[in-house]
Coordinates of C-alpha atoms and ligand atoms in Angstrom, one line a residue:
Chain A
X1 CA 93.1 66.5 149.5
X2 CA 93.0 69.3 151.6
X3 CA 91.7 69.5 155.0
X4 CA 88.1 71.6 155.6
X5 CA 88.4 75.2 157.0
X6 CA 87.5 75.7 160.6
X7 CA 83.5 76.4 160.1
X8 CA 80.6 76.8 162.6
X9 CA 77.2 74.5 160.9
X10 CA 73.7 75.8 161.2
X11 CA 71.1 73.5 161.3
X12 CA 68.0 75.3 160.8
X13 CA 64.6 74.3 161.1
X14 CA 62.5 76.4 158.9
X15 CA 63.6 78.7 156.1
X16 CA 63.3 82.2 157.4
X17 CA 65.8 80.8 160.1
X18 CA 68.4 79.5 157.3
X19 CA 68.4 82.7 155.7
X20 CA 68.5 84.5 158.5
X21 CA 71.8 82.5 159.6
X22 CA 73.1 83.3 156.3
X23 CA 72.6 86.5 156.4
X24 CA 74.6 86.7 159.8
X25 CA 77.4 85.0 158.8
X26 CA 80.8 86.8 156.9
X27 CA 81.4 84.4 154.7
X28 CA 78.3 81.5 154.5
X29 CA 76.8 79.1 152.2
X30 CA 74.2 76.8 152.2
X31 CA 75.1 73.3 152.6
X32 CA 72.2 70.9 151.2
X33 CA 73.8 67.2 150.3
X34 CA 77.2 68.3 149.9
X35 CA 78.4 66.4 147.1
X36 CA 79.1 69.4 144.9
X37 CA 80.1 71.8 147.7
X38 CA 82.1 70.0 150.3
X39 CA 84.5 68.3 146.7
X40 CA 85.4 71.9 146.3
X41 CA 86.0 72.7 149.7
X42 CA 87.9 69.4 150.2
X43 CA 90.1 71.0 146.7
X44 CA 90.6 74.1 148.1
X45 CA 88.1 76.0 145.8
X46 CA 85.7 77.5 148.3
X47 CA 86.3 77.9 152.5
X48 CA 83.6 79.2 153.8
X49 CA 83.7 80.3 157.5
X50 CA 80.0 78.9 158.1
X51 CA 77.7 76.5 156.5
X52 CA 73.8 76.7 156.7
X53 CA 72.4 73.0 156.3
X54 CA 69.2 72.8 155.0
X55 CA 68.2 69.2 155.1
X56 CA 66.4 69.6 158.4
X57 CA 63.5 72.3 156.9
X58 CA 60.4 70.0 156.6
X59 CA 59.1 72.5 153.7
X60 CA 61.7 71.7 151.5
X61 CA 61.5 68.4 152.0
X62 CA 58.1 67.9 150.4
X63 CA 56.7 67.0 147.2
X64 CA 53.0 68.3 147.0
X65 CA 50.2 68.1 144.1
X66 CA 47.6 70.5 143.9
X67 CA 44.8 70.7 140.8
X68 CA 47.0 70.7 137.6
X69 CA 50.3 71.3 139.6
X70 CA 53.6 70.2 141.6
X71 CA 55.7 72.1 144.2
X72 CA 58.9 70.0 144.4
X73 CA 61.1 71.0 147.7
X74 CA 64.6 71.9 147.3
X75 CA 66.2 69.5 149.7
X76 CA 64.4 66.8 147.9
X77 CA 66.8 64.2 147.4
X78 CA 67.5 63.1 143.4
X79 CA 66.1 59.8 144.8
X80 CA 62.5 60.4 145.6
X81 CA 62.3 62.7 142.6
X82 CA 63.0 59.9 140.1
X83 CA 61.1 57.5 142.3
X84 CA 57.9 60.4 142.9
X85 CA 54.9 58.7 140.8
X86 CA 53.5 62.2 139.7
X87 CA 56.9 63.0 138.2
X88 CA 57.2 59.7 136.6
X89 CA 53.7 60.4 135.1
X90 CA 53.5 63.9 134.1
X91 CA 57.2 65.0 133.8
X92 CA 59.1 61.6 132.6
X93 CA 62.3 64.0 131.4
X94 CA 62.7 64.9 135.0
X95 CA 62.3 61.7 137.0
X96 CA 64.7 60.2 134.2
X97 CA 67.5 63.2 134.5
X98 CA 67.4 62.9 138.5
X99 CA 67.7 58.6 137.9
X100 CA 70.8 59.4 135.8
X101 CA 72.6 61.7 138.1
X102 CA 75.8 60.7 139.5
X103 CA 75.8 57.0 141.0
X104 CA 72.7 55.7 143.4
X105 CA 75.0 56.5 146.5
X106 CA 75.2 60.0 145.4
X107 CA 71.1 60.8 144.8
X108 CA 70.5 59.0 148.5
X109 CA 71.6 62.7 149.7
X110 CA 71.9 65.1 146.8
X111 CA 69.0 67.6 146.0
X112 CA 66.9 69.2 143.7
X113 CA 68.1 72.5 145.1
X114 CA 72.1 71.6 145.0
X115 CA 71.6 70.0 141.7
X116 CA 70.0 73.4 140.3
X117 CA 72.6 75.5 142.2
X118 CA 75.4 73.5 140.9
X119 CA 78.5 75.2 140.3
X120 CA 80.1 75.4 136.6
X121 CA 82.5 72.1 136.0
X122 CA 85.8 72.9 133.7
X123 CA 88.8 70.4 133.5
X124 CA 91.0 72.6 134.5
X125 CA 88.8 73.9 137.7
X126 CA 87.8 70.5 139.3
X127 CA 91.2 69.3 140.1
X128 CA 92.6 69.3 143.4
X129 CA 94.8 72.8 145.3
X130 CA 98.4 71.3 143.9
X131 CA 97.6 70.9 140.6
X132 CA 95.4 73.8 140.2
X133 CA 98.4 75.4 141.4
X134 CA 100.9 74.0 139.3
X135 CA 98.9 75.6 136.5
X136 CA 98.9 79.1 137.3
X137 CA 95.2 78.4 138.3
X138 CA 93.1 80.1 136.2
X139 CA 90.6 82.9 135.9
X140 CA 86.9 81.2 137.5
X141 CA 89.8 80.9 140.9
X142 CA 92.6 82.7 141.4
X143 CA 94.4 82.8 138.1
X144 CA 94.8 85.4 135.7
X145 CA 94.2 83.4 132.4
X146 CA 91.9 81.4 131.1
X147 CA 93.1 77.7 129.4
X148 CA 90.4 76.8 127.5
X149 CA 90.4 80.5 125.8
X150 CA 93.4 82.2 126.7
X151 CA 93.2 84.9 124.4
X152 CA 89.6 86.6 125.9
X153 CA 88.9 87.5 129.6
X154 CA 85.4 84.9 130.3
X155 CA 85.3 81.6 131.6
X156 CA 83.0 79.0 130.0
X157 CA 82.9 76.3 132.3
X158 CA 80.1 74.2 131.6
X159 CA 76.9 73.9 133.6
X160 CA 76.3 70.1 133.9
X161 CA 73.3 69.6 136.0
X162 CA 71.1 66.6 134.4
X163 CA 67.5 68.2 136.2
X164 CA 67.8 71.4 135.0
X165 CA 67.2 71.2 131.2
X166 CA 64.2 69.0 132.4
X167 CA 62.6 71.6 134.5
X168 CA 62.9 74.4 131.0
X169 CA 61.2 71.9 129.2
X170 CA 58.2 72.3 131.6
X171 CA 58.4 76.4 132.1
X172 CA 59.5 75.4 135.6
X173 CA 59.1 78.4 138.1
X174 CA 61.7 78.6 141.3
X175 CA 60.6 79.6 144.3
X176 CA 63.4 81.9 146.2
X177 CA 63.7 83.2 149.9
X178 CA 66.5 85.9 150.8
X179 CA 66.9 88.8 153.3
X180 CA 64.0 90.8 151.4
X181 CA 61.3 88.0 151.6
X182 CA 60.1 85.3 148.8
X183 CA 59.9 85.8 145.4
X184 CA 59.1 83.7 142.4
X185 CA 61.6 83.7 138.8
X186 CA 61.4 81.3 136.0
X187 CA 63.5 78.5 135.9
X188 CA 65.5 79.9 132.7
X189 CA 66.0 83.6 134.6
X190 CA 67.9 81.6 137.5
X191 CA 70.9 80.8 135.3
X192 CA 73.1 83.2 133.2
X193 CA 75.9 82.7 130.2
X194 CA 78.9 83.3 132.8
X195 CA 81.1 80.4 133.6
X196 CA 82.2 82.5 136.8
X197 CA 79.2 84.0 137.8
X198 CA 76.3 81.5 136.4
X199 CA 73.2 82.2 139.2
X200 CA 71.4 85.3 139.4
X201 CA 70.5 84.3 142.9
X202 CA 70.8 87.3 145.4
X203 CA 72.8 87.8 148.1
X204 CA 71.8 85.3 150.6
X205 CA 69.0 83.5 148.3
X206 CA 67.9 79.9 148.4
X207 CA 66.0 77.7 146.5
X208 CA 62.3 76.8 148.4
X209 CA 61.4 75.1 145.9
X210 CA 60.3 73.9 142.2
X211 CA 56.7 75.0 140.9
X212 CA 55.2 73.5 137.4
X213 CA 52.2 72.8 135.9
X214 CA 51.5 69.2 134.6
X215 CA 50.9 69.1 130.5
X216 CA 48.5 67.6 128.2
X217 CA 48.1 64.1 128.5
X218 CA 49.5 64.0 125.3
X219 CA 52.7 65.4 125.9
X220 CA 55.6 62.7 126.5
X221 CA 59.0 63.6 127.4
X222 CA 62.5 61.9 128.0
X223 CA 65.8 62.8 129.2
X224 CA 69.2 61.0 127.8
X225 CA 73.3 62.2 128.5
X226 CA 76.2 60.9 126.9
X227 CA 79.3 60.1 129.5
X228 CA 82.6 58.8 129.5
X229 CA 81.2 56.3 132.5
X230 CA 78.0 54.9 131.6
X231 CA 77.8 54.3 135.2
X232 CA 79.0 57.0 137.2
X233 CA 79.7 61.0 135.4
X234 CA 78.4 64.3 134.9
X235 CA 76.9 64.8 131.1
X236 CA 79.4 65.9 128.5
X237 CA 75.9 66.5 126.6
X238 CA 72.5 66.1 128.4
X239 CA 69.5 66.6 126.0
X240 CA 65.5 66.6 127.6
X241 CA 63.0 66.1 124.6
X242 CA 59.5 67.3 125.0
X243 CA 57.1 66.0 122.1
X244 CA 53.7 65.9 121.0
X245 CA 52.7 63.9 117.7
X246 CA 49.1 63.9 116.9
X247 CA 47.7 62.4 113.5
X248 CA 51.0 62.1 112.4
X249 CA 52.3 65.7 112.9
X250 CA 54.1 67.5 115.0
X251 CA 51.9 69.4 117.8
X252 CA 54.4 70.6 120.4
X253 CA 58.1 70.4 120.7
X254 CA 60.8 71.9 123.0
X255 CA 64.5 70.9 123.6
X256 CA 66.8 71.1 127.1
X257 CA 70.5 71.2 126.5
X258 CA 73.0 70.9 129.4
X259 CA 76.7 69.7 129.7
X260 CA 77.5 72.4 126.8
X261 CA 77.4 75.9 128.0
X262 CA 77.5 78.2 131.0
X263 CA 74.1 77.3 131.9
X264 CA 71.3 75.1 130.8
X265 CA 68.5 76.6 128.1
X266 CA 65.9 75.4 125.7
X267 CA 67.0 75.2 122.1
X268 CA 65.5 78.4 120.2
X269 CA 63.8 78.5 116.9
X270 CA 62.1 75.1 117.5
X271 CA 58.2 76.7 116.0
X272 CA 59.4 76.0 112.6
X273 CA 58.7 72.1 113.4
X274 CA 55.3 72.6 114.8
X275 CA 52.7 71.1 111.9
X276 CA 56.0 69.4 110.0
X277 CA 55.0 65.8 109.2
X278 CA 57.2 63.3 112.0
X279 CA 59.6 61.8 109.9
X280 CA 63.0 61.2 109.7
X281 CA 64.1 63.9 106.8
X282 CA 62.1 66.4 110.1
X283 CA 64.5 64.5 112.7
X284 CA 67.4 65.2 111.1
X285 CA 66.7 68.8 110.8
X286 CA 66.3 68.7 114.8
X287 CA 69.5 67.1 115.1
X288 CA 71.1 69.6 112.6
X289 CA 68.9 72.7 114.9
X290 CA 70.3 70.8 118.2
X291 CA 73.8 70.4 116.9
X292 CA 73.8 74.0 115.6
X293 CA 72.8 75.1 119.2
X294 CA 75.3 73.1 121.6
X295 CA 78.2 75.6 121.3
X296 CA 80.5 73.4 123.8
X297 CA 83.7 74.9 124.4
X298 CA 87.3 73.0 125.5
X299 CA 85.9 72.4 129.1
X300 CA 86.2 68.5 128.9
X301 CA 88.8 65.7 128.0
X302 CA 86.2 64.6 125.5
X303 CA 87.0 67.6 122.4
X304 CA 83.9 69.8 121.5
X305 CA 83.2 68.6 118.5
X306 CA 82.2 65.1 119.8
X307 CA 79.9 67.2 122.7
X308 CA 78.1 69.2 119.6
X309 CA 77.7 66.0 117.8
X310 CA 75.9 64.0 120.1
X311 CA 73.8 66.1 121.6
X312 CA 72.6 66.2 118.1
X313 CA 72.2 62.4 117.8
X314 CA 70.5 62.6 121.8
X315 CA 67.9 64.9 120.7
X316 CA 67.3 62.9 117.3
X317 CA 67.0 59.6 119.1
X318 CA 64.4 60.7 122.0
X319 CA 62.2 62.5 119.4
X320 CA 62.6 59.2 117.4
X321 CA 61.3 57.4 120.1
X322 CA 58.0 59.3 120.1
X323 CA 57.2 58.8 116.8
Chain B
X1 CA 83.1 75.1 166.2
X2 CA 81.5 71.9 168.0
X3 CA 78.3 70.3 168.2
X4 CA 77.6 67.0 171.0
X5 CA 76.7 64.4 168.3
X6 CA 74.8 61.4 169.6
X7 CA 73.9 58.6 167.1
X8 CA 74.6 55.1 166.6
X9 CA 77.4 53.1 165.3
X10 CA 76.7 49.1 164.5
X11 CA 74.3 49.0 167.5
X12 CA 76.5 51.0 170.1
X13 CA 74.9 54.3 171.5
X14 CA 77.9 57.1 171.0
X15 CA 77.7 60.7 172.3
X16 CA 81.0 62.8 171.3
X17 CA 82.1 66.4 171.2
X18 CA 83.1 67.0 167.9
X19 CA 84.2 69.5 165.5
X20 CA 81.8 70.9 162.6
X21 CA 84.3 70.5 160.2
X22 CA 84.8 66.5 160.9
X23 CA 83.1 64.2 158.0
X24 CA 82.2 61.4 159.0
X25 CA 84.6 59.3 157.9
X26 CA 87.4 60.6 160.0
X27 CA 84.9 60.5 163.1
X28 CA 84.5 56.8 162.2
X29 CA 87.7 55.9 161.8
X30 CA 89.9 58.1 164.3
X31 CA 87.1 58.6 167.1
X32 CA 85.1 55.4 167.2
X33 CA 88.3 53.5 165.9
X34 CA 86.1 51.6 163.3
X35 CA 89.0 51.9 160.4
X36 CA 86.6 49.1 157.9
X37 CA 85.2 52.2 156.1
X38 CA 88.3 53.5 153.3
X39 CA 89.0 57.2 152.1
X40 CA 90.0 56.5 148.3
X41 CA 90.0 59.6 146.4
X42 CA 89.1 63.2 147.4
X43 CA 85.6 63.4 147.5
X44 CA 82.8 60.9 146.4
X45 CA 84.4 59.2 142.7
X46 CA 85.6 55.7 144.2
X47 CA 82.5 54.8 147.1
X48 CA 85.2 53.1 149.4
X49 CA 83.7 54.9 152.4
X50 CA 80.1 53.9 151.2
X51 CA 78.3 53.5 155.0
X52 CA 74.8 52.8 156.1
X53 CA 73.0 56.0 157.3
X54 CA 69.5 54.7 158.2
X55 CA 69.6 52.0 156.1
X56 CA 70.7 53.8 152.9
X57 CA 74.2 53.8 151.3
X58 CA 76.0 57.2 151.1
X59 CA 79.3 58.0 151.0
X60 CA 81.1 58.8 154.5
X61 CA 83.8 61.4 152.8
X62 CA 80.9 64.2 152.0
X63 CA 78.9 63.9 154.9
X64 CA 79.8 66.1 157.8
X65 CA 79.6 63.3 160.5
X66 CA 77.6 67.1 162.9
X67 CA 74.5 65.9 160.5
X68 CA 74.2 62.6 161.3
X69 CA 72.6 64.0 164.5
X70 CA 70.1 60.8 165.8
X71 CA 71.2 58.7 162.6
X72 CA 72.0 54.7 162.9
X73 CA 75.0 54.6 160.9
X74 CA 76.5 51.1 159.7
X75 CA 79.7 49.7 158.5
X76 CA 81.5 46.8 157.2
X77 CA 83.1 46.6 161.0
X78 CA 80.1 46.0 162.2
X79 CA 78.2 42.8 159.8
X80 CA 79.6 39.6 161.3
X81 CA 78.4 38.4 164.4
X82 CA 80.0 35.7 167.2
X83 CA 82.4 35.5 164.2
X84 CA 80.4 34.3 161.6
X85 CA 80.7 36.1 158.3
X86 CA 77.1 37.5 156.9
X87 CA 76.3 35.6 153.5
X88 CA 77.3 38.9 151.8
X89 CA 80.9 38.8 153.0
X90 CA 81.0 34.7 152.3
X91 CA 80.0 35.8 149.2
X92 CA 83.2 38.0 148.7
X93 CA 85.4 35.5 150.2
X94 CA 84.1 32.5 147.8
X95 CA 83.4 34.5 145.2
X96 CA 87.2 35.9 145.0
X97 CA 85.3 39.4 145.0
X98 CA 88.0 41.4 146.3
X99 CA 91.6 41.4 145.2
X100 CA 93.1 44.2 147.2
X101 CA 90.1 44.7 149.4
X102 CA 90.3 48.7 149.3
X103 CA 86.9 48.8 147.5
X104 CA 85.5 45.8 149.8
X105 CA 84.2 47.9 152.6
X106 CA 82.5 49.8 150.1
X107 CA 81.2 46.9 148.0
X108 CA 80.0 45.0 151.1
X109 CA 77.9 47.7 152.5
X110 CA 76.6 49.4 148.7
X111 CA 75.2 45.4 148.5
X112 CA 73.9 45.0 152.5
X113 CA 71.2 48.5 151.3
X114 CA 70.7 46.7 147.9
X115 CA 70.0 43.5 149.5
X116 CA 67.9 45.0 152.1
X117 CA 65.7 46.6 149.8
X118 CA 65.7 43.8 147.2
X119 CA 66.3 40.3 148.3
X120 CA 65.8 38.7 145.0
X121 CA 67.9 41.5 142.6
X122 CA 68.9 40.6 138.8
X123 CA 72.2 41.0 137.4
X124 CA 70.9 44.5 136.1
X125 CA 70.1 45.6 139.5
X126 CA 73.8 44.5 141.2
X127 CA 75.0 47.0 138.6
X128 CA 72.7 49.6 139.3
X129 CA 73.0 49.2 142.8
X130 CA 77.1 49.3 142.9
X131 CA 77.4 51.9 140.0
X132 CA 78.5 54.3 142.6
X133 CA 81.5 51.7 143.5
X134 CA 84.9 51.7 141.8
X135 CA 87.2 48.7 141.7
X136 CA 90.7 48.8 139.8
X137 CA 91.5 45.0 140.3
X138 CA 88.5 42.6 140.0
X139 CA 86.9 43.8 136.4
X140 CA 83.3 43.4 138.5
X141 CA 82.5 40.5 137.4
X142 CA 83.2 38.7 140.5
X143 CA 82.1 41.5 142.7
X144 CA 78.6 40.5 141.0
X145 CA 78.6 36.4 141.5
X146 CA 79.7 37.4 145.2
X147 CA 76.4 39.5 145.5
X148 CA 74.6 36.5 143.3
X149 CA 75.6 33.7 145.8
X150 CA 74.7 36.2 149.0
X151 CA 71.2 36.4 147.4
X152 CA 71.3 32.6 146.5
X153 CA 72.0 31.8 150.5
X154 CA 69.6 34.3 151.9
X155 CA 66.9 32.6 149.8
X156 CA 67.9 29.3 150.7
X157 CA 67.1 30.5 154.6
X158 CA 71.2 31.4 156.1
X159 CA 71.1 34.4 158.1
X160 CA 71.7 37.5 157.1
X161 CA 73.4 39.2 159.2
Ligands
FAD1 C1 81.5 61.6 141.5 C2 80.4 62.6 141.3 C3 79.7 62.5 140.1 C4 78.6 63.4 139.9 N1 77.9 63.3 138.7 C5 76.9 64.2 138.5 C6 76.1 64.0 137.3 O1 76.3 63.1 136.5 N2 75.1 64.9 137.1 C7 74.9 66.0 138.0 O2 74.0 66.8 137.7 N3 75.6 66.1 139.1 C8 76.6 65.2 139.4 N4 77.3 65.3 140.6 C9 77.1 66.5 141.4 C10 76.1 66.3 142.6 O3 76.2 65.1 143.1 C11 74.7 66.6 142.2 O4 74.6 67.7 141.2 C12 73.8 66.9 143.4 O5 72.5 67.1 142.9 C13 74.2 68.2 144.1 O6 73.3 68.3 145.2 P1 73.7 68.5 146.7 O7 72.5 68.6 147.5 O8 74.7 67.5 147.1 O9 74.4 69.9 146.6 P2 75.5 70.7 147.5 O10 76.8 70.2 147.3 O11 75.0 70.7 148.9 O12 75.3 72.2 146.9 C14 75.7 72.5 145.6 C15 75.7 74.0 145.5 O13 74.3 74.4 145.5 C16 74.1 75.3 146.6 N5 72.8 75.0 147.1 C17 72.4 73.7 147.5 N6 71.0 73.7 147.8 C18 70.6 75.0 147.6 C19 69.4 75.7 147.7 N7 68.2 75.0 148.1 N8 69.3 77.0 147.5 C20 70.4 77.7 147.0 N9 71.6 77.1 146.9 C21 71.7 75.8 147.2 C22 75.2 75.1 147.6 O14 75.5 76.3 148.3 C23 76.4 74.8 146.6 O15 76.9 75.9 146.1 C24 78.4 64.4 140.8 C25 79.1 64.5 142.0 C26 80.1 63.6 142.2 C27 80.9 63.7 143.5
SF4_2 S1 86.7 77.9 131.1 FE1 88.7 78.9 131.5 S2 88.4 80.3 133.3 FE2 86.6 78.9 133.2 S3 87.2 77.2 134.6 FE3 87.9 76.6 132.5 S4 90.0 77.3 132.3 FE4 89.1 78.3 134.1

């Protein structure tokens, strides 16, 4: 365990004034719950020389409906989102991936915005300073190689955020504010295949918060993760199913992966279900399409091949449950 | 960098100059002297330094104690009154739900905000409720009858605490 750096905390009241303090500061980062960030400060990871806390902004503490849609603030803790009523209702996937996050203790004071922001996990990059050390480190800090592919020159620590491949399944847009003013991405342009450099967030940005529009009544959705620790661990797969079935058939479908790749996306190629009779020679096909898809690399105790596997099985069983 | 921090501990008004770096835990247990709350990994796995904040469990070792600003905090130190144990820690003791006692603290006060919030909880929801809590003697299951018999006493009218 290694003591925390010296470091000034902001505690800002309204956006503009967090980023503002960012902006000031030589080496900042936003603090929101602190159970991703401080872990690596306490291992040495990151020292920043300031921290900008943003659990004090009312605006991004606030979930708000309007006609057809949900703003969902970025300090809001994993707790109220899986306990919000319109998020239960409309977006099931979600309120189920924020209920399985961590342990109850953990979503009192994690966020939305620190769960979508959180930083790639590799077993060889979440260990503490000595051991990191006694392993040459590696490329994502401070080393030259990297373990789980020593031969190329990128790091494919896994995103393993349970919201996020919730959110793709509802075209979720972020809401951003940096030195240059607001601005507005889509959920899946926030994340890119880099183990080192996942975020595209600028210099400086944060996360205001989540905008979606609610579906059909007749969409359902549901989020499931396999885990060494039923009770208590980040996904080595995390699968989000969104379904429609009507008279039999298959009307919509879209699948969230996490836990098996630099950052979270939506299964690709998915149309060719769309009219397919629901049945169980079509949910094997998903599993094989799923399966296909979740390219996990070495990142984990638990090998790859288990990881590709059942995320397969996840996204056959949700679907299954819809049918 | 400092900040004045002025909240509550178990009832007791405290101001204190403190660094920004200090979590909480450390400012429990080396500037209030409250040493019930337990640092037992490095960084929110085990929930030995689960506390109170406001009525709602969280762990103590990834909070900086500089934003607890205005926050009633709680601890195990603080449950037992004119030394009577609370039903919760009667619970532990008849119960044999600790062994050796790291993860108590933890247990004890993950329970109290379960209790709080639900009085009457099933065996599904003790589970639920101490998920975040790691023990490495007492196999759980008689973490879970001492939580059972707390219920079973508060119901029958005993204080709580
Ligand atoms: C034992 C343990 C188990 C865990 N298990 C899981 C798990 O199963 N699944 C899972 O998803 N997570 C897990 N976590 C990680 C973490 O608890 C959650 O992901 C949580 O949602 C992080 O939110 P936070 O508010 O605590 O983030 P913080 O730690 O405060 O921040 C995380 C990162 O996001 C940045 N950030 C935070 N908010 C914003 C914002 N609004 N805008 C821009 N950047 C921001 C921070 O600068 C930091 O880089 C676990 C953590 C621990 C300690
Ligand atoms: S994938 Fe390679 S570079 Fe990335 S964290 Fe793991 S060992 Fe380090």
């Amino acid at each position: 365990m290694e003591l925390l750096p010296d470091l000034k905390l902001h505690h800002p009241r309204s956006v503009e004034d967090a980023v503002s303090l960012h902006a000031a500061a030589s080496s900042g980062r936003y603090l929101a719950g602190g159970s991703d960030l401080l872990v690596n400060i306490r291992r040495g990871i990151e020292q920043p020389e300031s921290l900008v806390y943003l659990n004090n902004i009312a605006e991004m503490q606030a979930i708000t409906e309007a006609t057809g849609q949900i703003s969902i603030g970025g300090a809001v803790t994993l707790r109220e989102l899986a306990e919000s009523a319109p998020v239960r209702q409309h977006f099931a996937a979600v309120a189920q991936a924020a209920g399985e996050v961590a342990g109850p203790s953990h979503r009192e004071y994690g966020t939305l915005g620190g769960n979508l922001c959180l930083d790639t996990r590799c077993v060889f990059y979440n260990q503490s300073e000595w051991w990191r050390s006694a392993n040459a480190y590696c490329l994502k800090n401070r080393g030259e190689i990297c373990h789980v592919a020593p031969g190329g020159k990128k790091c494919f620590a896994a995103f393993s955020g349970d919201v996020a491949p919730a959110l793709l399944l509802f075209d979720a847009e972020v809401e951003l504010a940096g030195p240059d003013g607001r601005r507005r991405l889509a959920l899946a342009d926030l994340y890119r295949n880099d183990g080192m450099d996942h975020l595209t967030l600028g210099q400086g940005e944060l996360l205001v918060a989540v905008h979606m529009a609610k579906p059909s009544e007749a969409v359902h959705s549901a989020y499931a993760k396999s885990r060494v620790r039923g009770s208590i661990d980040f996904p080595l797969a995390g699968v989000a199913v969104r379904i429609a079935v009507s008279d039999g058939k298959i009307s919509d479908l879209q699948v969230g992966l996490t836990g098996v790749s630099p950052l979270p996306f939506l299964v690709r190629k998915l149309d060719k279900f769309i009219g397919r009779a629901a049945d169980d020679a079509c949910l094997e096909e998903l599993r094989d399409a799923v399966r296909g898809q979740a390219k996990a690399m070495k990142t984990t105790f638990t090998p790859p091949h288990y990881r590709r596997r059942v995320a397969g099985a996840l996204a056959q069983k949700l679907a299954a449950s819809f049918f | 960098m400092k900040t004045v921090l002025s909240l509550t501990v178990n009832g007791v008004a405290h101001d204190d100059v403190i660094p920004d770096n200090m979590l909480l835990v450390d400012y429990l247990r080396e500037k209030t002297g409250l040493t019930g709350t337990k640092i037992g990994c490095d960084g929110g796995e085990c929930g030995a330094c689960t506390v109170l904040i406001d009525d709602r469990p969280r762990h103590a070792c990834l909070t900086l104690a500089a934003t607890c600003q205005d926050s009633r905090i709680e601890t195990v130190d603080g449950l037992s009154r004119d030394s009577r144990l609370t039903a919760l820690q009667r619970g532990f003791n008849e119960k044999l739900g600790a062994q050796c006692g790291f993860c108590t603290p933890g247990m004890i006060m993950a329970s109290e905000a379960l209790l709080r919030r639900n009085p009457d909880p099933s065996e599904a929801d003790i589970r639920d409720a101490l998920a975040a809590n790691i023990c490495r003697c007492t196999g759980y299951v008689k973490i879970i009858e001492a939580v059972q018999f707390a219920a079973q006493e508060l119901a029958s009218g005993e204080l709580a605490s």
